[in-house]
PDB file of C-alpha atoms in Angstrom:
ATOM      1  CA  UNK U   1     -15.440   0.408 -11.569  1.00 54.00           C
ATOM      2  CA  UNK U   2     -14.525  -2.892 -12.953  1.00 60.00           C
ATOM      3  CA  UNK U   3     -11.817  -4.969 -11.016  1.00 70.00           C
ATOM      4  CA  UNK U   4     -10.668  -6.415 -14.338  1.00 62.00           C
ATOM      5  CA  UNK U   5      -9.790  -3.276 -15.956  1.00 68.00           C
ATOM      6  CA  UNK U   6      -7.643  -2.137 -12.932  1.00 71.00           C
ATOM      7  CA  UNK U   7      -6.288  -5.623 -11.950  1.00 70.00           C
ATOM      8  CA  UNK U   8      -3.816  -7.147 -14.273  1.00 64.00           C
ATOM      9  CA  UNK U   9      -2.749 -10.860 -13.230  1.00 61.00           C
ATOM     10  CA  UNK U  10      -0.807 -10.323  -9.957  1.00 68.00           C
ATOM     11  CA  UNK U  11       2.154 -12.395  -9.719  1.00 73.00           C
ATOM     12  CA  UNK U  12       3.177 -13.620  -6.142  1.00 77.00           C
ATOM     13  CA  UNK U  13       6.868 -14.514  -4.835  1.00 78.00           C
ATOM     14  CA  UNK U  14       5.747 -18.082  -3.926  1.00 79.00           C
ATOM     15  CA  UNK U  15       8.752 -18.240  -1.104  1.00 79.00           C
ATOM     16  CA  UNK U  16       6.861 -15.540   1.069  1.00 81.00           C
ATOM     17  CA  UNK U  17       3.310 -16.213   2.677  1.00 87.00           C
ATOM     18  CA  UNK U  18       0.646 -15.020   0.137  1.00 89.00           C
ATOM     19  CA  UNK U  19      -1.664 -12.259   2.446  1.00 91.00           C
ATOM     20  CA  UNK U  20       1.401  -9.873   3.262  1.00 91.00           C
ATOM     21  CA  UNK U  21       1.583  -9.772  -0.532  1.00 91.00           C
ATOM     22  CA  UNK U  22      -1.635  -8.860  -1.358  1.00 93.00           C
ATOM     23  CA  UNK U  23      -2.092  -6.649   1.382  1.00 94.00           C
ATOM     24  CA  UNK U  24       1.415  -4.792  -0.139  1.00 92.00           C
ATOM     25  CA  UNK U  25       0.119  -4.795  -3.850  1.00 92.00           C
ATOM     26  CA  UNK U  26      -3.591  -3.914  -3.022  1.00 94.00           C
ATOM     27  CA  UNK U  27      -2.040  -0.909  -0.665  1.00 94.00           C
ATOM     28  CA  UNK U  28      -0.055   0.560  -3.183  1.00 92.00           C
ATOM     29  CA  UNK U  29      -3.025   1.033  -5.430  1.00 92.00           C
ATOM     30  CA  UNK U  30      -4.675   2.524  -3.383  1.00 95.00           C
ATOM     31  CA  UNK U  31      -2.502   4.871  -2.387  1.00 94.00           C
ATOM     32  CA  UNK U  32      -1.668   5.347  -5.768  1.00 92.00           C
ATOM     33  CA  UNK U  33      -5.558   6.225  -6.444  1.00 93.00           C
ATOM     34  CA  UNK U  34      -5.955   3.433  -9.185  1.00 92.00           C
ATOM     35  CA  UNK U  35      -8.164   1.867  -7.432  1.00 94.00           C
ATOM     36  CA  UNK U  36      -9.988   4.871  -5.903  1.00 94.00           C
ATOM     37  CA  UNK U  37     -12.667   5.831  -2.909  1.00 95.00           C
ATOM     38  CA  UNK U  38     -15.668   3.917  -3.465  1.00 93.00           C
ATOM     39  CA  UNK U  39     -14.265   1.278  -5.698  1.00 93.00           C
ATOM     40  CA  UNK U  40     -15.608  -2.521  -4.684  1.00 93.00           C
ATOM     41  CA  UNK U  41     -13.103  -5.175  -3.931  1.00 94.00           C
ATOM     42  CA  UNK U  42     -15.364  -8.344  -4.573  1.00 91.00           C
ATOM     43  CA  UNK U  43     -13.503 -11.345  -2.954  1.00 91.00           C
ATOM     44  CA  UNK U  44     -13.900 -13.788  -5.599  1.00 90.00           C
ATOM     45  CA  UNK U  45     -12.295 -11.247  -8.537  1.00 90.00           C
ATOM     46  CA  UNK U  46      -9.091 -10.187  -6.169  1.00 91.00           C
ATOM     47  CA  UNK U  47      -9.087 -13.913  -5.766  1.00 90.00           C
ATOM     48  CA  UNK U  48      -9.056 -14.823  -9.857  1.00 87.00           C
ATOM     49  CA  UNK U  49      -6.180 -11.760 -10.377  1.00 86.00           C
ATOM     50  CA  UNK U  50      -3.607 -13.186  -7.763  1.00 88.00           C
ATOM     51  CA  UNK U  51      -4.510 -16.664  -8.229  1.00 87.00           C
ATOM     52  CA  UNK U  52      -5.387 -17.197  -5.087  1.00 89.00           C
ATOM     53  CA  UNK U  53      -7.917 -18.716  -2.576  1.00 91.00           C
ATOM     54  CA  UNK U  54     -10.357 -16.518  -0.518  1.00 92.00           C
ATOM     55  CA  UNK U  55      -8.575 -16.932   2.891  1.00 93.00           C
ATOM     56  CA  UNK U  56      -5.485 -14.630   2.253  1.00 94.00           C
ATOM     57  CA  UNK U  57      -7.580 -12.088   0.537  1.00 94.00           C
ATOM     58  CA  UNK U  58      -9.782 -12.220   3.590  1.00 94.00           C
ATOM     59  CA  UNK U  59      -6.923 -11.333   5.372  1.00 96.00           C
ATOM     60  CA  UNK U  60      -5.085  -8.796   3.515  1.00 96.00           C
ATOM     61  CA  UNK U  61      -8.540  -6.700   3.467  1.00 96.00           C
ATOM     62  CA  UNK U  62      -8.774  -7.272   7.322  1.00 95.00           C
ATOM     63  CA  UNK U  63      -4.888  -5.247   7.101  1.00 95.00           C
ATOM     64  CA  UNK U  64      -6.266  -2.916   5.157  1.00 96.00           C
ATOM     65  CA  UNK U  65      -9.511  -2.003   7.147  1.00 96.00           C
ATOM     66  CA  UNK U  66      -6.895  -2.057   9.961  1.00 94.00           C
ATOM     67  CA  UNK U  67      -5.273   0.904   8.291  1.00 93.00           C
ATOM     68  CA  UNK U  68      -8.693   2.558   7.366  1.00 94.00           C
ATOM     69  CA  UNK U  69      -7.820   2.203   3.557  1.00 96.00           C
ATOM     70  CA  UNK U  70     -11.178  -0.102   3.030  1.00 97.00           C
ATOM     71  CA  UNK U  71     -14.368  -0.271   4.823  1.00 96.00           C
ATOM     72  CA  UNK U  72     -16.217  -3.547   5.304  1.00 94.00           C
ATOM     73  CA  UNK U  73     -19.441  -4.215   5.742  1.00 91.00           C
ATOM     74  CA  UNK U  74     -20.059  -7.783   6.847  1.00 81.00           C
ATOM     75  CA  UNK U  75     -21.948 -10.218   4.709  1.00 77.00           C
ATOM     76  CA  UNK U  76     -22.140  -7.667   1.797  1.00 80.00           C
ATOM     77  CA  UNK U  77     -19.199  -5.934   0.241  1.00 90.00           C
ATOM     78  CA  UNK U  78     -15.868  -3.930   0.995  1.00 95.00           C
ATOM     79  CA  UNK U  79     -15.506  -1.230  -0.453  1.00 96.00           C
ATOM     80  CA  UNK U  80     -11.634   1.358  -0.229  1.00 96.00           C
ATOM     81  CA  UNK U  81     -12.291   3.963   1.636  1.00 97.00           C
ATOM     82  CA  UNK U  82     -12.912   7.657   1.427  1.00 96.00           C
ATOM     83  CA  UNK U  83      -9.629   9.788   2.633  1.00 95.00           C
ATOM     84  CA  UNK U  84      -9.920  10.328   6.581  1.00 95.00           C
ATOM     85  CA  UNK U  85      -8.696  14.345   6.364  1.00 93.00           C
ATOM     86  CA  UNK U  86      -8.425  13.870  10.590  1.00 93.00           C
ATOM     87  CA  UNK U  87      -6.076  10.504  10.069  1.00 94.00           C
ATOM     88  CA  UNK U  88      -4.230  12.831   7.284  1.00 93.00           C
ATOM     89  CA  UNK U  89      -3.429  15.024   9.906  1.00 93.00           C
ATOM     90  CA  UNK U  90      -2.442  13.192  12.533  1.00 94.00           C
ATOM     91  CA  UNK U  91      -0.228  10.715  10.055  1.00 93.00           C
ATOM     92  CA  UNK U  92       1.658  14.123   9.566  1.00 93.00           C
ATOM     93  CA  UNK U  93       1.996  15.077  13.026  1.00 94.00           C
ATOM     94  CA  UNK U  94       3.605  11.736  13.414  1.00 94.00           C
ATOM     95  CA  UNK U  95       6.315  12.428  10.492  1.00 94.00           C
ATOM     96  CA  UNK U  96       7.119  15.790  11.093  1.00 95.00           C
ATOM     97  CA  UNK U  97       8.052  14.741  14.712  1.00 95.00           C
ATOM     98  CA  UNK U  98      10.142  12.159  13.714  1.00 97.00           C
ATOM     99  CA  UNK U  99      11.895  13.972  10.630  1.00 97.00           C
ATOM    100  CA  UNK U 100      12.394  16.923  12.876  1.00 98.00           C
ATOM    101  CA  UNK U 101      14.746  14.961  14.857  1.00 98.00           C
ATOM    102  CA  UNK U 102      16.221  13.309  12.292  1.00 98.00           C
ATOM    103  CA  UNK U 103      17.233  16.165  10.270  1.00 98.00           C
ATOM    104  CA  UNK U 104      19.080  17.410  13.555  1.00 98.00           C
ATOM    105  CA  UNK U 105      20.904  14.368  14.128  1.00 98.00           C
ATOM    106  CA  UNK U 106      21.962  14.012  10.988  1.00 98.00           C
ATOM    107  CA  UNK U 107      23.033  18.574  10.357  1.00 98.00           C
ATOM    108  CA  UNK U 108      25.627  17.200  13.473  1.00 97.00           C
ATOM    109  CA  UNK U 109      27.517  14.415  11.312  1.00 95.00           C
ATOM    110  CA  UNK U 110      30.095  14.885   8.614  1.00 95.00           C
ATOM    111  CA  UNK U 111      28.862  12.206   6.421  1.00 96.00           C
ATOM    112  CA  UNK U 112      29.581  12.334   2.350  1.00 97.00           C
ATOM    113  CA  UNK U 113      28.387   9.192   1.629  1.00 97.00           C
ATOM    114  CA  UNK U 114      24.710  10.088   2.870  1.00 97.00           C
ATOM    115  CA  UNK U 115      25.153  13.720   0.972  1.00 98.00           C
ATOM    116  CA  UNK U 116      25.889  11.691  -2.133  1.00 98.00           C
ATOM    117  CA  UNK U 117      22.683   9.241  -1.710  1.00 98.00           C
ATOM    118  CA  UNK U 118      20.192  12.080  -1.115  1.00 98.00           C
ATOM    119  CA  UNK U 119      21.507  13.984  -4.409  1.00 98.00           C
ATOM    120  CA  UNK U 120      21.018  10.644  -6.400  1.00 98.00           C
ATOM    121  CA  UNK U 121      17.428  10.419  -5.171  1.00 98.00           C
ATOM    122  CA  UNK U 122      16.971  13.684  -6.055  1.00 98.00           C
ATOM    123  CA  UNK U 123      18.599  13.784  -9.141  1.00 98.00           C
ATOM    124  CA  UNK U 124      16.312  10.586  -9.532  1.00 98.00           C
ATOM    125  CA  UNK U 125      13.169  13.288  -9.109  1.00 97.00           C
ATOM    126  CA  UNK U 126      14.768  15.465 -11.526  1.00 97.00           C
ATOM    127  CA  UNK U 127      14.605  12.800 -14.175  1.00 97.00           C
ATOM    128  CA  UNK U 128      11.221  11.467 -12.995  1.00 96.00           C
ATOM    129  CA  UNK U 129       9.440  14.940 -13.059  1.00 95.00           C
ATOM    130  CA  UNK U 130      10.932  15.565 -16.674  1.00 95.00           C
ATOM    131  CA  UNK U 131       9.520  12.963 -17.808  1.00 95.00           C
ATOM    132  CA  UNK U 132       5.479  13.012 -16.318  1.00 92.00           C
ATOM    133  CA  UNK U 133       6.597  10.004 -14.449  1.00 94.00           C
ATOM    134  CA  UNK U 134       4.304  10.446 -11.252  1.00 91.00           C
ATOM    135  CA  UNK U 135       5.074   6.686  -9.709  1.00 91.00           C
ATOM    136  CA  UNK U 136       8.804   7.135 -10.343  1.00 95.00           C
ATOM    137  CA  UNK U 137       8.839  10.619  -8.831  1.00 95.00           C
ATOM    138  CA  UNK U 138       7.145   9.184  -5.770  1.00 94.00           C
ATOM    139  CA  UNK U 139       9.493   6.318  -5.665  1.00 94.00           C
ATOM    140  CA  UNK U 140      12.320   8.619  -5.599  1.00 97.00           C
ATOM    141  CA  UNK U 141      10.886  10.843  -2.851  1.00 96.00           C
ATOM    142  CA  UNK U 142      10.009   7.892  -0.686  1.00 95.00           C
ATOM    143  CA  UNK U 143      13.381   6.467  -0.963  1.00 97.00           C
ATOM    144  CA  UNK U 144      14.598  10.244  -0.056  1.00 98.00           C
ATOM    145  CA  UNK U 145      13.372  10.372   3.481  1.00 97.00           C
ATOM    146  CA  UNK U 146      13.615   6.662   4.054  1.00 97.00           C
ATOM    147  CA  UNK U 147      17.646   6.903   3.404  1.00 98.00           C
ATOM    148  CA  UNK U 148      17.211   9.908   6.182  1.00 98.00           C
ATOM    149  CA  UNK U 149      15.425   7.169   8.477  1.00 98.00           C
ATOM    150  CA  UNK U 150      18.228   4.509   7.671  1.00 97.00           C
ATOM    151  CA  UNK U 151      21.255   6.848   8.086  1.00 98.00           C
ATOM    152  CA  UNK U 152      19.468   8.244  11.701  1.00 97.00           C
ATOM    153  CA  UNK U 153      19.300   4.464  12.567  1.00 97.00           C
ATOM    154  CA  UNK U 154      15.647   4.452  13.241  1.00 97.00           C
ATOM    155  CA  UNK U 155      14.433   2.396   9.793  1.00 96.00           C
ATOM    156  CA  UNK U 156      11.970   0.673  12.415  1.00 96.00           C
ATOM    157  CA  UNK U 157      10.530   3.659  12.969  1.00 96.00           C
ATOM    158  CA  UNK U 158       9.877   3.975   9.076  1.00 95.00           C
ATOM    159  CA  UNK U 159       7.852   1.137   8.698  1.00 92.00           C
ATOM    160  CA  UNK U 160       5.710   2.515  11.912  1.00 92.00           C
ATOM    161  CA  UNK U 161       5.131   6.045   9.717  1.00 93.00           C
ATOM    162  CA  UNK U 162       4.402   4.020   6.467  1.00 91.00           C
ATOM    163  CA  UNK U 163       1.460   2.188   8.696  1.00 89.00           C
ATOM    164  CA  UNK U 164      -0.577   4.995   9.136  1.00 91.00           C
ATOM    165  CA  UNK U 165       0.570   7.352   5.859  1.00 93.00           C
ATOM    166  CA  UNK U 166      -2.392   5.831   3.847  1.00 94.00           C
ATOM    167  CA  UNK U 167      -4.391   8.763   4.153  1.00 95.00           C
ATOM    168  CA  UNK U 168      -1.990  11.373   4.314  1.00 93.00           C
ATOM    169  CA  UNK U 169      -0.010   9.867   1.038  1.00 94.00           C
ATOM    170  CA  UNK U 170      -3.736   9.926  -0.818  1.00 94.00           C
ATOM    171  CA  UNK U 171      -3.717  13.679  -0.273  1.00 92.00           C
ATOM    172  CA  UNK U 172       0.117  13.751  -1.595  1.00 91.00           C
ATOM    173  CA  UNK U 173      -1.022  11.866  -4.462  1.00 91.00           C
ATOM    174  CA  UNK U 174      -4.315  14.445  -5.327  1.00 91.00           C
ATOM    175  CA  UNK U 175      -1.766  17.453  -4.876  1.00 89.00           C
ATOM    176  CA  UNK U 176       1.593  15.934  -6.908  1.00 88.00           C
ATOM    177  CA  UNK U 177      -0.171  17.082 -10.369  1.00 87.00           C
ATOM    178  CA  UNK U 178      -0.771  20.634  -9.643  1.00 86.00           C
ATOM    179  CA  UNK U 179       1.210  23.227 -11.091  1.00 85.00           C
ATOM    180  CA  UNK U 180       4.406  23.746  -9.420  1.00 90.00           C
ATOM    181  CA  UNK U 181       4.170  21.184  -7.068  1.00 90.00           C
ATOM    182  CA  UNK U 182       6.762  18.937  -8.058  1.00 92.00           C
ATOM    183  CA  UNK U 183       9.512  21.634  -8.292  1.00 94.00           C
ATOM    184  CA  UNK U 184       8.736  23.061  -5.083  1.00 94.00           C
ATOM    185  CA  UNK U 185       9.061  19.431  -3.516  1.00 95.00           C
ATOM    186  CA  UNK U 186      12.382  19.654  -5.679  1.00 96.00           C
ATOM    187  CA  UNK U 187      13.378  22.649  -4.219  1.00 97.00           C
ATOM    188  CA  UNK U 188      12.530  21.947  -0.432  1.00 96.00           C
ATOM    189  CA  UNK U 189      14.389  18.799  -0.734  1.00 98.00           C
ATOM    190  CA  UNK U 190      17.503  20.160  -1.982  1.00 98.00           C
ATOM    191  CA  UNK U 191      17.139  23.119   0.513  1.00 98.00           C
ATOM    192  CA  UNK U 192      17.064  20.348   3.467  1.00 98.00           C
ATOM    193  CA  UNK U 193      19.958  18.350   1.824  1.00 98.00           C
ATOM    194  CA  UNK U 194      21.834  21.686   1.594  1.00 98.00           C
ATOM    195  CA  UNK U 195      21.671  22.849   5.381  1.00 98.00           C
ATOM    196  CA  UNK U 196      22.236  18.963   6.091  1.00 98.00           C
ATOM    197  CA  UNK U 197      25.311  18.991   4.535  1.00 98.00           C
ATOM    198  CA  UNK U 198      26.032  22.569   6.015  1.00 98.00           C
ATOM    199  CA  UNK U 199      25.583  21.183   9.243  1.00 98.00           C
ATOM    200  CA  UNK U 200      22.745  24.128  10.168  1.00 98.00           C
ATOM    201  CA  UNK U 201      20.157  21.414  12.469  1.00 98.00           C
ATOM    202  CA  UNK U 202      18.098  24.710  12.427  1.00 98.00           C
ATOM    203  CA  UNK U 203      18.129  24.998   8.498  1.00 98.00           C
ATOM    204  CA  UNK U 204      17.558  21.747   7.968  1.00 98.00           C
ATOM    205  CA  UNK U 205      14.737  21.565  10.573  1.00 98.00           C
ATOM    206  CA  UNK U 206      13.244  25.377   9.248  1.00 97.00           C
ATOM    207  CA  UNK U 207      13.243  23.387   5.410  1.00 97.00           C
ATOM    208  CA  UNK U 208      11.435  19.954   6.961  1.00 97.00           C
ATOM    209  CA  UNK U 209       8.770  22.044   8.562  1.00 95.00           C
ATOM    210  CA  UNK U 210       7.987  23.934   4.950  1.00 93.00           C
ATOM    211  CA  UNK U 211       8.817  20.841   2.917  1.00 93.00           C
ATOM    212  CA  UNK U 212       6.081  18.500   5.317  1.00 91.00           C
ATOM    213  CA  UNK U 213       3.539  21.563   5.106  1.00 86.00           C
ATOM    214  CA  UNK U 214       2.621  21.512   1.651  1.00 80.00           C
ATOM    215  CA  UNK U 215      -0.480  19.314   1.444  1.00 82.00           C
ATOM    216  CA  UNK U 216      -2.365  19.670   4.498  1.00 82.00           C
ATOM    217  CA  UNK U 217      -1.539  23.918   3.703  1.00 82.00           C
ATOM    218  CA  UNK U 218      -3.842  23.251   1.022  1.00 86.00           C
ATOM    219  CA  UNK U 219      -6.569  20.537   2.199  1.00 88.00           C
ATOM    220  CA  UNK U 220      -9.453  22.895   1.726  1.00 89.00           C
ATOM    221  CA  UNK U 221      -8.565  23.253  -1.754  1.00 90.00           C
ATOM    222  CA  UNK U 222      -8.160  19.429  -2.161  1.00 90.00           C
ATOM    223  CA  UNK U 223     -11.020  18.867  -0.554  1.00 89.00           C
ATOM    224  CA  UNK U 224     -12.887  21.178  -2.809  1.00 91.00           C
ATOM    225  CA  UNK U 225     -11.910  19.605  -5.743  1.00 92.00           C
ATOM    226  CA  UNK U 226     -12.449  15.915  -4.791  1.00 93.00           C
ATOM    227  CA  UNK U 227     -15.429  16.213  -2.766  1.00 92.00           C
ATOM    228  CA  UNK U 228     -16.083  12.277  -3.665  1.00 92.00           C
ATOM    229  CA  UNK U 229     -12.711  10.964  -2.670  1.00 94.00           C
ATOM    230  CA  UNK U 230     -12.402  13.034   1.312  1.00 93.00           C
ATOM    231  CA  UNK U 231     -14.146  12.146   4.561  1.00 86.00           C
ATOM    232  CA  UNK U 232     -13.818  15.303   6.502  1.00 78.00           C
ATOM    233  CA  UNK U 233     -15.531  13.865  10.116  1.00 62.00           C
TER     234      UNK U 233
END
């Protein structure tokens, strides 16, 4: 795959230091799958597309070897990586942990304003999935369980999920355009905003568990499918 035709000219806020930006830009597609397992990321073209010298590039792919989304192989070429099925798994593990106890804390709390926010982002789903609009839909989702994070009062904790959901979120990303897929994420998210707001912790927790098991439930399949883009050992 050519660079060029996946790399438009990557503007950078100029007030922030350049390598968190590319590191930011260059995860998201990746995650994304537009630029997908195998493809090379030569230096000197990630350089030309963000205007840029070598030296944050250098260190936005060190970030992203960091969180196994490219392999490097000294003095020849990096390359993003094939999806880690075993760092899939234990990404989840990690979320579902976390969300568990959020949902609980948050089925004990009489708060409308948090009810209304989760129905906007899922209305925001609604409109996304009528319209084929895969990056939107994500968005939407993302912002979903992040307002769950925020409301909770762990947003740190967030951030420490979205550091190892690389692989994990690649899987999401192979599964989204199946049939059905999107409406059952629909459904499961209304389902845990409905026992949420009914204050039932065990509802809401019962939901999580079915909403977070989607996927991985269906990795073989995946797998199967995209034999080119999945590392299983």
């Amino acid at each position: 795959m050519n660079l060029a035709d996946v790399l438009p000219v990557l503007n950078l806020d100029r007030s922030r230091h350049a390598a968190p930006q590319v590191f930011e830009k260059l995860r998201d597609l990746i995650v994304s799958l537009e630029l997908k397992p195998g493809t090379v990321l030569a230096r000197p073209e990630l350089a030309e597309a963000f205007g840029l010298s070598q030296t944050p590039i250098r260190d936005a792919l060190m970030r992203l070897s960091e969180a196994g989304l490219v392999d490097i192989f000294p003095q020849h070429t990096t390359v993003v990586s094939r999806i880690d099925v075993a760092a899939a798994r234990e990404a989840h593990f990690l979320r579902r942990s976390l969300e568990l106890e959020i949902v609980n804390l948050l089925a004990q709390r009489d708060d409308p304003a948090l009810i209304a926010r989760l129905q906007l982002h899922i209305d925001a789903q609604q409109a996304a999935r009528r319209a084929d609009d895969y990056p939107r839909f994500i968005a939407a989702d993302q912002a979903f369980h992040r307002d769950m994070h925020e409301a909770a009062g762990v947003a740190g904790l967030w951030d420490l999920e979205q550091r190892y959901s690389g692989h994990v979120d690649r899987l999401r990303r192979l599964h989204l355009p199946e049939t059905g897929k999107a409406e059952r994420i629909l459904d499961d998210h209304q389902r845990i905003l409905d026992r949420i707001a009914a204050h039932d912790a065990t509802g809401a927790q019962q939901a999580l568990r079915e909403h977070l098991s989607g996927t991985l439930s269906q990795v073989e399949e995946i797998c199967q499918r995209y034999p080119d883009y999945v590392r299983l050992a």
